[in-house]
CSV table of C-alpha atoms in Angstrom, one decimal:
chain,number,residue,atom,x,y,z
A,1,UNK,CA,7.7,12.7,13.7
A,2,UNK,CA,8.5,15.4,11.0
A,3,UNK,CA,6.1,15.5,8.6
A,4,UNK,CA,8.0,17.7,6.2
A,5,UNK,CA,11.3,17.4,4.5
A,6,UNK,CA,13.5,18.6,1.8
A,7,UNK,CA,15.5,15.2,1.3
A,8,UNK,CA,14.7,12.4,-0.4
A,9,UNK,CA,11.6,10.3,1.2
A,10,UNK,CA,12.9,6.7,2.8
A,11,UNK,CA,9.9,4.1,2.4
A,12,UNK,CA,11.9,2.3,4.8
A,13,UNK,CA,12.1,4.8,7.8
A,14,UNK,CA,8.2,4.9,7.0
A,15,UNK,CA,8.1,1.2,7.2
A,16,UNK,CA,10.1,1.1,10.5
A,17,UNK,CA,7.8,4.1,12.2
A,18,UNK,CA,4.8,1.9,11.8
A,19,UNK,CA,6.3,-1.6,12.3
A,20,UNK,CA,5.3,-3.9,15.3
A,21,UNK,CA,4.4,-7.6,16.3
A,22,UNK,CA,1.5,-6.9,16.6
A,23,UNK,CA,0.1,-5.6,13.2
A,24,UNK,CA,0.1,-8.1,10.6
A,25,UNK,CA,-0.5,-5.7,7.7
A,26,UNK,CA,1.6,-2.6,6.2
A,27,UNK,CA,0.2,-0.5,3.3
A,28,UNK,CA,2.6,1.8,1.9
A,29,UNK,CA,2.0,4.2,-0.5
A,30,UNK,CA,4.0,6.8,-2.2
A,31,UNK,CA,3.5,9.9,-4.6
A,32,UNK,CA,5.7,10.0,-7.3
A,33,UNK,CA,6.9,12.5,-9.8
A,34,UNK,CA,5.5,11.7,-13.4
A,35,UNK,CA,7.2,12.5,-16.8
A,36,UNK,CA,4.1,13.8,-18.1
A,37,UNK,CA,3.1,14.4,-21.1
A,38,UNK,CA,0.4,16.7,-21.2
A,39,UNK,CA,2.6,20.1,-21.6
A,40,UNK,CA,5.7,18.7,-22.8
A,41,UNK,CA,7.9,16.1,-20.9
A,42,UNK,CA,8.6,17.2,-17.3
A,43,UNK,CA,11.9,17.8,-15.6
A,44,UNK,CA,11.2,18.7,-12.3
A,45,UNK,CA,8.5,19.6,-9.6
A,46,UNK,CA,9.5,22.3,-7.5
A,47,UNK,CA,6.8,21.8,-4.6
A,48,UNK,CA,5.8,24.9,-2.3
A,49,UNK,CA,4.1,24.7,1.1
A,50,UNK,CA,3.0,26.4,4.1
A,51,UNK,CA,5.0,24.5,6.1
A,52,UNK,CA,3.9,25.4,9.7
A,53,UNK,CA,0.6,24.5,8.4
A,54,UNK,CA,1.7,21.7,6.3
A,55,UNK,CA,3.6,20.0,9.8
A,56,UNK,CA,0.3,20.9,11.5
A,57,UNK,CA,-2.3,19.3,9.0
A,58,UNK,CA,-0.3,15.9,8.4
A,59,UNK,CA,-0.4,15.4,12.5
A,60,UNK,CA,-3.6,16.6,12.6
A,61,UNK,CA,-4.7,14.1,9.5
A,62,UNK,CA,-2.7,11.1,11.0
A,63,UNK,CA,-4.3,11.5,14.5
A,64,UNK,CA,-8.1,11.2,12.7
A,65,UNK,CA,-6.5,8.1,11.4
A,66,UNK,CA,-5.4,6.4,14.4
A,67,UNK,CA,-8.5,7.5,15.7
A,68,UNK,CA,-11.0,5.7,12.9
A,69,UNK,CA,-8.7,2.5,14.0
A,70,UNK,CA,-7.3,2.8,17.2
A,71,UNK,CA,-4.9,-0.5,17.3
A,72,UNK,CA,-3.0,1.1,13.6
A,73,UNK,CA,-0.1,2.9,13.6
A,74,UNK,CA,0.2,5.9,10.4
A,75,UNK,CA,3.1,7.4,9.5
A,76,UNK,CA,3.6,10.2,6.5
A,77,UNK,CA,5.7,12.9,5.1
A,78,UNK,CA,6.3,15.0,2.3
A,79,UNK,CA,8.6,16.0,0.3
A,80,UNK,CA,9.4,20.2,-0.5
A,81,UNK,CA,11.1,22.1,-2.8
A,82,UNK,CA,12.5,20.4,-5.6
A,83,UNK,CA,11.8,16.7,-6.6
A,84,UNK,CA,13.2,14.8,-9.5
A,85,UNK,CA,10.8,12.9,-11.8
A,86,UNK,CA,10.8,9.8,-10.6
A,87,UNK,CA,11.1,10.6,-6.8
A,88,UNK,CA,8.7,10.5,-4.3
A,89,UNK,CA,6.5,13.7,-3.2
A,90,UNK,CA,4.4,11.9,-0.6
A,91,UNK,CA,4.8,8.8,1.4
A,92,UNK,CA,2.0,7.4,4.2
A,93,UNK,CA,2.5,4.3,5.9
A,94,UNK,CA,-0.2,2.2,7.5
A,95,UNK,CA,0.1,-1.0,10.0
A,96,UNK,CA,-2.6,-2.5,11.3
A,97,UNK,CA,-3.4,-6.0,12.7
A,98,UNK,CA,-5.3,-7.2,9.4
A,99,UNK,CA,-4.5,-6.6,5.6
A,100,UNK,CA,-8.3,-4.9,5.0
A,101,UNK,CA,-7.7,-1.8,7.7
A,102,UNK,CA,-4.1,-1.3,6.4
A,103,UNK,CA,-5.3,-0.8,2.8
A,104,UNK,CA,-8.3,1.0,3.9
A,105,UNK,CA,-6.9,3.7,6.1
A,106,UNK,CA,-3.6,4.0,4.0
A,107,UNK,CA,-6.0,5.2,1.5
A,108,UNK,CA,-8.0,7.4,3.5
A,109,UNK,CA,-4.7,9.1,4.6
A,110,UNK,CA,-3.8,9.8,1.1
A,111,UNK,CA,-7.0,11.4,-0.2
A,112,UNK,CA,-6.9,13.3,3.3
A,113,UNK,CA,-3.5,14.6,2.5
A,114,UNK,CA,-4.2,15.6,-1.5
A,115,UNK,CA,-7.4,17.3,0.1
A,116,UNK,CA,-6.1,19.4,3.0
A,117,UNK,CA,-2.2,19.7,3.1
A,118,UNK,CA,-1.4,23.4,2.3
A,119,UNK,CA,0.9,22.5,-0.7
A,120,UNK,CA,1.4,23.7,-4.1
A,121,UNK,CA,3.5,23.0,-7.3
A,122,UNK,CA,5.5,24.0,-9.8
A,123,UNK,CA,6.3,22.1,-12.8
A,124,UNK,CA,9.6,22.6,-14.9
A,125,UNK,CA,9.6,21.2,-18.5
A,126,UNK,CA,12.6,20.0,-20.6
A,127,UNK,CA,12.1,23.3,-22.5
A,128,UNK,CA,12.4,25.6,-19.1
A,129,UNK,CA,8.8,26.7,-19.3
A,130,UNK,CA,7.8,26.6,-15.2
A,131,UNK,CA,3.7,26.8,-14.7
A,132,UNK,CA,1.4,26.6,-11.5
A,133,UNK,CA,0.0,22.8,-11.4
A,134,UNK,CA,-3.7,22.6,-9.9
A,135,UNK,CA,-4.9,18.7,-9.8
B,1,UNK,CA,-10.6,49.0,19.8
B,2,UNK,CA,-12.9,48.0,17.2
B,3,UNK,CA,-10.4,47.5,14.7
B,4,UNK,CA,-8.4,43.7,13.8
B,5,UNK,CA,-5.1,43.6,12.3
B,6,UNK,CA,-5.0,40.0,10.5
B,7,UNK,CA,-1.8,38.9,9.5
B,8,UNK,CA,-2.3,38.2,6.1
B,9,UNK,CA,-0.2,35.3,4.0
B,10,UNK,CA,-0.2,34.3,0.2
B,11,UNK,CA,1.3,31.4,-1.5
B,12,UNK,CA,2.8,29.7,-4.7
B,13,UNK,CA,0.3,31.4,-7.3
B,14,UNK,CA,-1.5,33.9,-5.4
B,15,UNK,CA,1.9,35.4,-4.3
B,16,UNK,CA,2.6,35.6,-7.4
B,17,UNK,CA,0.0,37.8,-8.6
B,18,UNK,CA,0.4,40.4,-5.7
B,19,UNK,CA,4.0,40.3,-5.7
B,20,UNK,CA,3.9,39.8,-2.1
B,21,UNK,CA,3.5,37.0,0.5
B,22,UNK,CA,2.7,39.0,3.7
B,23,UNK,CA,0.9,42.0,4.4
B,24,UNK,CA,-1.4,43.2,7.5
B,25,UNK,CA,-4.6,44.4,6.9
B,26,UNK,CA,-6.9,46.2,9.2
B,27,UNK,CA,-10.6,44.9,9.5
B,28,UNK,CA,-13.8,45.9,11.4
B,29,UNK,CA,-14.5,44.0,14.7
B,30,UNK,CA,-16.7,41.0,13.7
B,31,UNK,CA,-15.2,40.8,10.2
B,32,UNK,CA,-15.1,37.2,8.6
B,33,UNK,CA,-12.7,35.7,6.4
B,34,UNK,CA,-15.2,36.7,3.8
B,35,UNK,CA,-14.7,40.5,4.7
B,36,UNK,CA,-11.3,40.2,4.4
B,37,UNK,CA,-11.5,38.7,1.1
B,38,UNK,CA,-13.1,41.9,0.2
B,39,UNK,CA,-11.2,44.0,1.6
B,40,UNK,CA,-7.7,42.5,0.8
B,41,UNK,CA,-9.2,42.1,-3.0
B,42,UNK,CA,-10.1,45.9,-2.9
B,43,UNK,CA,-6.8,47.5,-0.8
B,44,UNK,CA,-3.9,45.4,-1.1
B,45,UNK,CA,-1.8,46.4,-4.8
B,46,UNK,CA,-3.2,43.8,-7.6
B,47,UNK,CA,-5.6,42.4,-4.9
B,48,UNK,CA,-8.5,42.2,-7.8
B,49,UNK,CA,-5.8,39.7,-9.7
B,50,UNK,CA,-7.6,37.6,-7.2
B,51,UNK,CA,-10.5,35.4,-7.1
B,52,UNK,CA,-13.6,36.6,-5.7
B,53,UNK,CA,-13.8,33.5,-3.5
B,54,UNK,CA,-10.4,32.1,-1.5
B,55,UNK,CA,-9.4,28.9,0.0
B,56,UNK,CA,-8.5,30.4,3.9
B,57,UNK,CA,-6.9,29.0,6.8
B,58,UNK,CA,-6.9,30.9,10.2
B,59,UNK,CA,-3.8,30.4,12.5
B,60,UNK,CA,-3.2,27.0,10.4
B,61,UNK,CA,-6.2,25.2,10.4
B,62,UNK,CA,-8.9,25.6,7.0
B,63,UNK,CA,-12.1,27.8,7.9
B,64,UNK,CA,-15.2,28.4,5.9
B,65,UNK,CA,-15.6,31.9,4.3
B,66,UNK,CA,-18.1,32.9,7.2
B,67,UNK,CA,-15.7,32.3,10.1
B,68,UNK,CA,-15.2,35.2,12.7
B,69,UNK,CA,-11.6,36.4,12.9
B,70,UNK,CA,-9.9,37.9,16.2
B,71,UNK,CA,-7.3,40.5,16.3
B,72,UNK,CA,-3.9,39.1,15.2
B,73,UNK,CA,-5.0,36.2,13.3
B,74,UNK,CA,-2.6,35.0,11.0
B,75,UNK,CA,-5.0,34.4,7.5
B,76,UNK,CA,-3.0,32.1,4.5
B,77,UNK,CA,-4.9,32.3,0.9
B,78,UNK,CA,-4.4,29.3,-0.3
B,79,UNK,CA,-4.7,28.5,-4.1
B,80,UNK,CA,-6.0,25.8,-4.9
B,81,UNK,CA,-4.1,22.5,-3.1
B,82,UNK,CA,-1.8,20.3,-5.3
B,83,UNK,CA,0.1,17.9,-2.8
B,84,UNK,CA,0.4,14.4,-2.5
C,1,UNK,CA,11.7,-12.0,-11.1
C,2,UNK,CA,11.9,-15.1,-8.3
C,3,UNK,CA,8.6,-14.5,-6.4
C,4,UNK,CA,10.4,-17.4,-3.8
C,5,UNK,CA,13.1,-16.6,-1.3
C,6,UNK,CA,14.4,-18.2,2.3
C,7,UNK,CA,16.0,-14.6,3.1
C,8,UNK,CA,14.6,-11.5,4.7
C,9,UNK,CA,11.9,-9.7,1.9
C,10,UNK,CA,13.2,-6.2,1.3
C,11,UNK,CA,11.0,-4.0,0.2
C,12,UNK,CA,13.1,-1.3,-1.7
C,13,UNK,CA,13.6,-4.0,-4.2
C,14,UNK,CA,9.7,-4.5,-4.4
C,15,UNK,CA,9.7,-0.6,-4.9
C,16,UNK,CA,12.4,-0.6,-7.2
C,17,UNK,CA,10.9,-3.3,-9.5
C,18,UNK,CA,7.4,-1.1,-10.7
C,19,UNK,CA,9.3,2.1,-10.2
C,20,UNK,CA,8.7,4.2,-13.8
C,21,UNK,CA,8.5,7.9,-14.6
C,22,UNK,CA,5.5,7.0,-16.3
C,23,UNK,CA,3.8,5.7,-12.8
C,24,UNK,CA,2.5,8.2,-10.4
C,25,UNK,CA,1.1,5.9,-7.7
C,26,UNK,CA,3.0,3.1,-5.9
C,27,UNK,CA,1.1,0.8,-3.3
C,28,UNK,CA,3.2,-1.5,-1.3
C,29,UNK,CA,1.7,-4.4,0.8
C,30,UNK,CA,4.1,-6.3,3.6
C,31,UNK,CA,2.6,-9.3,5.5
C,32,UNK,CA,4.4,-9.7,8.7
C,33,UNK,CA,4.6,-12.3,11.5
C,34,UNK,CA,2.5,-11.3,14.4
C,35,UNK,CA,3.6,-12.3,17.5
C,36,UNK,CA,-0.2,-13.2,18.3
C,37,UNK,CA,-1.3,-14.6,21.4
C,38,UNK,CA,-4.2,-16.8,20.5
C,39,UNK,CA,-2.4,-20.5,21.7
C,40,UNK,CA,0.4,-18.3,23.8
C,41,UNK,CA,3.3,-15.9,22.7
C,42,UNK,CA,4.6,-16.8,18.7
C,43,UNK,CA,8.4,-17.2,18.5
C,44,UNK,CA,8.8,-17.8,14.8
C,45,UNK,CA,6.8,-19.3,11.9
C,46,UNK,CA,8.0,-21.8,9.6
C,47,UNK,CA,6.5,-21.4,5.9
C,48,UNK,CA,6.7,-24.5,4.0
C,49,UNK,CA,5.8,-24.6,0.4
C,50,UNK,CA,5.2,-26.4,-2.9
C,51,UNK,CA,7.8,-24.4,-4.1
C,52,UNK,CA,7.8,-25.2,-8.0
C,53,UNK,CA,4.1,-24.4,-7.8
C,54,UNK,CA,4.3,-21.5,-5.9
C,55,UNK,CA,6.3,-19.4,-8.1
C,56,UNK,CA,4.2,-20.6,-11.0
C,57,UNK,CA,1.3,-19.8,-9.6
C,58,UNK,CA,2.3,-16.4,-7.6
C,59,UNK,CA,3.5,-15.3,-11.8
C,60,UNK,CA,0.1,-15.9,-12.9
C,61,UNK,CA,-1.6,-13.9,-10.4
C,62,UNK,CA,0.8,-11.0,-11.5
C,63,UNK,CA,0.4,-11.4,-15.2
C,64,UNK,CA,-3.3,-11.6,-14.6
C,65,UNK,CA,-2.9,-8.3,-12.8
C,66,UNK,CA,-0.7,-6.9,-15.3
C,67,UNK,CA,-4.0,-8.2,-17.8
C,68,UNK,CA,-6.5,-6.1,-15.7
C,69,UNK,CA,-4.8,-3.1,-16.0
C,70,UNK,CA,-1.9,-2.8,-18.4
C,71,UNK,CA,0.0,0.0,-17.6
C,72,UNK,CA,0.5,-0.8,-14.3
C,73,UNK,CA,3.9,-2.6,-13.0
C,74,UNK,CA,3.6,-5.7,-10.3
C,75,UNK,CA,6.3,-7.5,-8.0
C,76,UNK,CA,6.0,-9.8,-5.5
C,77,UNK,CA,7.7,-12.5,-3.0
C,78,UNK,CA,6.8,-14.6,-0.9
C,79,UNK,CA,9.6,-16.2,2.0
C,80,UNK,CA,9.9,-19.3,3.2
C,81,UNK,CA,11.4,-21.2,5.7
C,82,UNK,CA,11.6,-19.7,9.6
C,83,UNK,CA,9.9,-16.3,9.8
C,84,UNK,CA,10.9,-14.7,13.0
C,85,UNK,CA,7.9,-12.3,14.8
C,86,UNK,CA,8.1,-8.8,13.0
C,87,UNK,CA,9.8,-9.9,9.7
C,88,UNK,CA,7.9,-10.3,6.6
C,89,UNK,CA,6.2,-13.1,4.8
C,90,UNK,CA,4.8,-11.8,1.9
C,91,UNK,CA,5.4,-8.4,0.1
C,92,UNK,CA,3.8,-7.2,-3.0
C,93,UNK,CA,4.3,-3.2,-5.0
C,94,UNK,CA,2.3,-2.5,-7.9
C,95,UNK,CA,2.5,0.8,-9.5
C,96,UNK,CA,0.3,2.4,-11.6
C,97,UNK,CA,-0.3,6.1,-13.5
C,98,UNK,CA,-2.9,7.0,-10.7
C,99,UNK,CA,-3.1,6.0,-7.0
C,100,UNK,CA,-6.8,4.3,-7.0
C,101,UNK,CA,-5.3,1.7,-9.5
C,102,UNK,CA,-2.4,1.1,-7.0
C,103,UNK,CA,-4.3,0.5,-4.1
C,104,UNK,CA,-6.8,-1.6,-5.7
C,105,UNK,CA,-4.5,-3.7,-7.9
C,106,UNK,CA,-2.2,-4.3,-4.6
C,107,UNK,CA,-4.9,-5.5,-3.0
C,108,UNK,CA,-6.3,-7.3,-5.2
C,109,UNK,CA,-3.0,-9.3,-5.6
C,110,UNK,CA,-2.7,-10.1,-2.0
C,111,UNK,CA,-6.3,-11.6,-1.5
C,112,UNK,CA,-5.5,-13.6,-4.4
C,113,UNK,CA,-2.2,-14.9,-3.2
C,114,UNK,CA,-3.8,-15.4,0.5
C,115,UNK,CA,-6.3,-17.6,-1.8
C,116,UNK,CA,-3.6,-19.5,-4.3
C,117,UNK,CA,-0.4,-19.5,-2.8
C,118,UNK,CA,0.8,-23.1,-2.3
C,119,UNK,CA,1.9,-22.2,1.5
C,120,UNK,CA,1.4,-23.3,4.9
C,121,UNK,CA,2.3,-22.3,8.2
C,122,UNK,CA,3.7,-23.9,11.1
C,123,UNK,CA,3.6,-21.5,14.4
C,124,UNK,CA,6.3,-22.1,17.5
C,125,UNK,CA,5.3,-20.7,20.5
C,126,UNK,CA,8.0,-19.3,23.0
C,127,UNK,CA,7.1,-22.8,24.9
C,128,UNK,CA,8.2,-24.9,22.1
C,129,UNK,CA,4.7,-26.2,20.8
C,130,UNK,CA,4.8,-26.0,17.1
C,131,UNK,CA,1.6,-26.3,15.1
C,132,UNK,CA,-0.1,-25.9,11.5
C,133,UNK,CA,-2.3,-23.2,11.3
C,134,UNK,CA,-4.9,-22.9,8.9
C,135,UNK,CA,-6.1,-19.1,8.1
D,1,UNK,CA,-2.7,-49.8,-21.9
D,2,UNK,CA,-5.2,-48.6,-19.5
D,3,UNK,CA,-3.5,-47.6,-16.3
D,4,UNK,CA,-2.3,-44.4,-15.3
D,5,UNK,CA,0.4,-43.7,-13.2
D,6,UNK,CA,0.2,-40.5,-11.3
D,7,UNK,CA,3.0,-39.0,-9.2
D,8,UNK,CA,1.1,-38.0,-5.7
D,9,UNK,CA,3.0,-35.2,-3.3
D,10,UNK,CA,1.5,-34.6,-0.1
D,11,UNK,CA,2.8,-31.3,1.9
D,12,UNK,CA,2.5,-29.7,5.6
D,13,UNK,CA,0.1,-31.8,7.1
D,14,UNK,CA,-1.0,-34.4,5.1
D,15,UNK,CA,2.8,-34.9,4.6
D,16,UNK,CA,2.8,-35.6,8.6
D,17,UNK,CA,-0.6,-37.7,8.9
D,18,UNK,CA,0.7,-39.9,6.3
D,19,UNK,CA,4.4,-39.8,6.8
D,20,UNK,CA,5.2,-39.8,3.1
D,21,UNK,CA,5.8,-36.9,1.0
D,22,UNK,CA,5.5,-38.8,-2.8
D,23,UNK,CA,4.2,-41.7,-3.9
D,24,UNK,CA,3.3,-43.2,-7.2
D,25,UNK,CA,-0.5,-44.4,-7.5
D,26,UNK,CA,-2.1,-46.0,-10.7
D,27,UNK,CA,-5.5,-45.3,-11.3
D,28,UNK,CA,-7.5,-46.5,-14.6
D,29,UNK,CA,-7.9,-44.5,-17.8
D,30,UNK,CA,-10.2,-41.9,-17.3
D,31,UNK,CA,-9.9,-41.4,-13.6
D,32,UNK,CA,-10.6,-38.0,-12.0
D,33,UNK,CA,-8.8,-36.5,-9.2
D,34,UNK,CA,-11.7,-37.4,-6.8
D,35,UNK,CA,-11.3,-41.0,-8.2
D,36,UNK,CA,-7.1,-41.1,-7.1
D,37,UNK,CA,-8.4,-39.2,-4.1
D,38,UNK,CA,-10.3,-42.1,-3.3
D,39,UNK,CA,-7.8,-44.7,-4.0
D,40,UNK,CA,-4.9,-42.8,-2.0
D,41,UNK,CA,-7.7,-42.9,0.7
D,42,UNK,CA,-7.8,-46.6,-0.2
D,43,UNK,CA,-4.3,-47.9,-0.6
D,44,UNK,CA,-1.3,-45.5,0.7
D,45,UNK,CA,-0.5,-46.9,4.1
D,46,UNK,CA,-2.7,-44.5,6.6
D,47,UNK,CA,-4.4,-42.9,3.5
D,48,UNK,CA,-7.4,-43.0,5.1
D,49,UNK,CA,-6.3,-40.3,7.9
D,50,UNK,CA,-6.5,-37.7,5.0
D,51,UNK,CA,-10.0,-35.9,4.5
D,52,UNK,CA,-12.2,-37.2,1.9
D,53,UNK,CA,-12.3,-33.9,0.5
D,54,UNK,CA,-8.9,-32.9,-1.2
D,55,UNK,CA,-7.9,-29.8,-2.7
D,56,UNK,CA,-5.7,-30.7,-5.6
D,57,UNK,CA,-3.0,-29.3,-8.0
D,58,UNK,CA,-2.2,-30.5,-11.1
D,59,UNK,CA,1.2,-30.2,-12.9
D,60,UNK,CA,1.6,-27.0,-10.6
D,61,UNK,CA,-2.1,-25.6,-11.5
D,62,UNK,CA,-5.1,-25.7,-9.2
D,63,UNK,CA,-7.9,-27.6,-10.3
D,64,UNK,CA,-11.4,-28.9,-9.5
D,65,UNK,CA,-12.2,-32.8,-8.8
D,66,UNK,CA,-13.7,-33.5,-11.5
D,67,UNK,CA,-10.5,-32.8,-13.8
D,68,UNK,CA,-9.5,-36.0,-15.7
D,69,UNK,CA,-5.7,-37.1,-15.1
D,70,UNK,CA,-2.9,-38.0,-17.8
D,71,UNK,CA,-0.4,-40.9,-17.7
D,72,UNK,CA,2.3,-39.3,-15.4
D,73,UNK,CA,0.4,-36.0,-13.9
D,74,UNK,CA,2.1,-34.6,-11.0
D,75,UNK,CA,-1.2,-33.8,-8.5
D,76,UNK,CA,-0.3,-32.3,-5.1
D,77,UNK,CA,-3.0,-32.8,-2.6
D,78,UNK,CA,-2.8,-29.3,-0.6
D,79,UNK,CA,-4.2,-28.7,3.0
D,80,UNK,CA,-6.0,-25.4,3.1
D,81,UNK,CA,-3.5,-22.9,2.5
D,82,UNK,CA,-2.3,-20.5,4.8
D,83,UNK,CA,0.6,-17.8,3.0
D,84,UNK,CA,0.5,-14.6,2.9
């Protein structure tokens, strides 16, 4: 699977990569664009990556996963370049044969991915003003 | 041949700052990410823009400042991460 | 919103229901037929309910979500009738400013509509034995 | 007047074991849901198949045995319950 795209993110595409008669559970998260506030209202996110790296890091992440639970199946991408407030930046989807794992490791993958993937963003105000966003 | 040539990359802010996103830099045999840090800060155009101590990842993968680089290695500074 | 329906649980309209510019973390949560193999291979389950109660009851677990952490956004469904293996029984979204509150709100929902919910389950097995189960 | 008359409903299984699914039983002012537990046990034809121990709803609300009914209550006697 492609862990990286400039489209739009499908929650169910995520949902269907991890889906099975066996799992009982699905936890689904996604990452979306906030309004803000803090700066001025937000228009956009304009999201830069090292993409090999970024491809690299999300297979490298999901396979620790399925490795800390080895009957789950993981699924993620994220989105690059701009995203509308509102839209989705990151999705991870998580089935697993009880509700408790899928919560769990859906997690797990998340703070994984805001830890290690090799992205960085830019955020566009109503005004125009554009500045680096570290958080 | 006692000199490296690391393939050096920088991104969002940091390429910002040098006006560049790739440059090669020669280091010594045995050099760590570390020495690179140094050397990119002190040779590369607006290299002291950056910060003393860099986020690195070698051929992809994230390193600690004391790992050994090989000749070739491709070396991304990466500010601080923001994704998710 | 009807937290009650005998058709197939779509989960974009979970999504849809808590989406807001203002919320940066969105957890969803699908319960799904297993097709199990504890009394032999499952064919379908068939959910019966105590219907008036259960959508009065399954709104009072989300207000009282909504009442733990306020500016958050809830949704959730529950189906009844045949369930075939794969397809979803339950499905819950909340989203909140900040992805801890997501999870732990979702979560939080489910174990307390696992506890609440006025439901029960009859399994048919591919051999035609039907039977309530109690989990 | 000092009988109440409280609208049972019985669902899933207990629905089966007593092949009913409502039934009206009077109970005396005062009673508690363990009390109508007892004379469902007591009087609906093969009442006495259900467990002694009921989990009970009230006008759509759980509550615990000792909750004192009302002329005309709605109490749903529930099996353990099993959505999600």
């Amino acid at each position: 699977m492609v862990h990286v795209t400039h489209d739009p993110i499908e929650p169910g595409q995520l949902l269907a990569a991890v889906a099975s008669s066996d799992r009982g559970g699905t936890a689904l998260f996604l990452g979306t664009v906030r309004r803000g506030l803090d700066d001025g209202p937000v228009a956009w996110i304009e999201y830069e990556a090292y993409a090999e790296m970024l491809e690299e890091e999300f297979s490298r992440i999901l396979a620790e996963a399925r490795g800390r639970a080895p009957s789950t199946a993981v699924a993620g991408v994220h989105r690059v370049g701009t995203v509308p407030v509102g839209e989705a930046s990151m999705g991870v989807a998580v089935a697993a044969p009880h509700r408790a794992e899928a919560f769990a490791l859906c997690q797990w993958v998340v703070e994984e991915a805001k830890r290690r993937l090799p992205v960085w963003k830019r955020e566009i105000l109503d005004d125009g003003a554009a500045s680096w966003r570290e958080e | 041949m006692s000199t490296l040539t690391i393939h050096c990359r920088f991104f969002a802010r940091y390429a910002e700052l040098l006006g560049c996103e790739r440059v090669d830099v020669p280091v010594p045999n045995g050099a760590t990410v570390a020495d690179l840090v140094a050397r990119v800060r002190a040779s590369v155009p607006s290299g002291d823009r950056l910060p003393v101590h860099l986020m690195a990842a070698v051929n992809r993968t994230h390193v600690p400042s004391g790992h050994s680089l090989t000749d070739g290695d491709e070396v991304a500074f990466l500010p601080p991460l923001a994704g998710g």
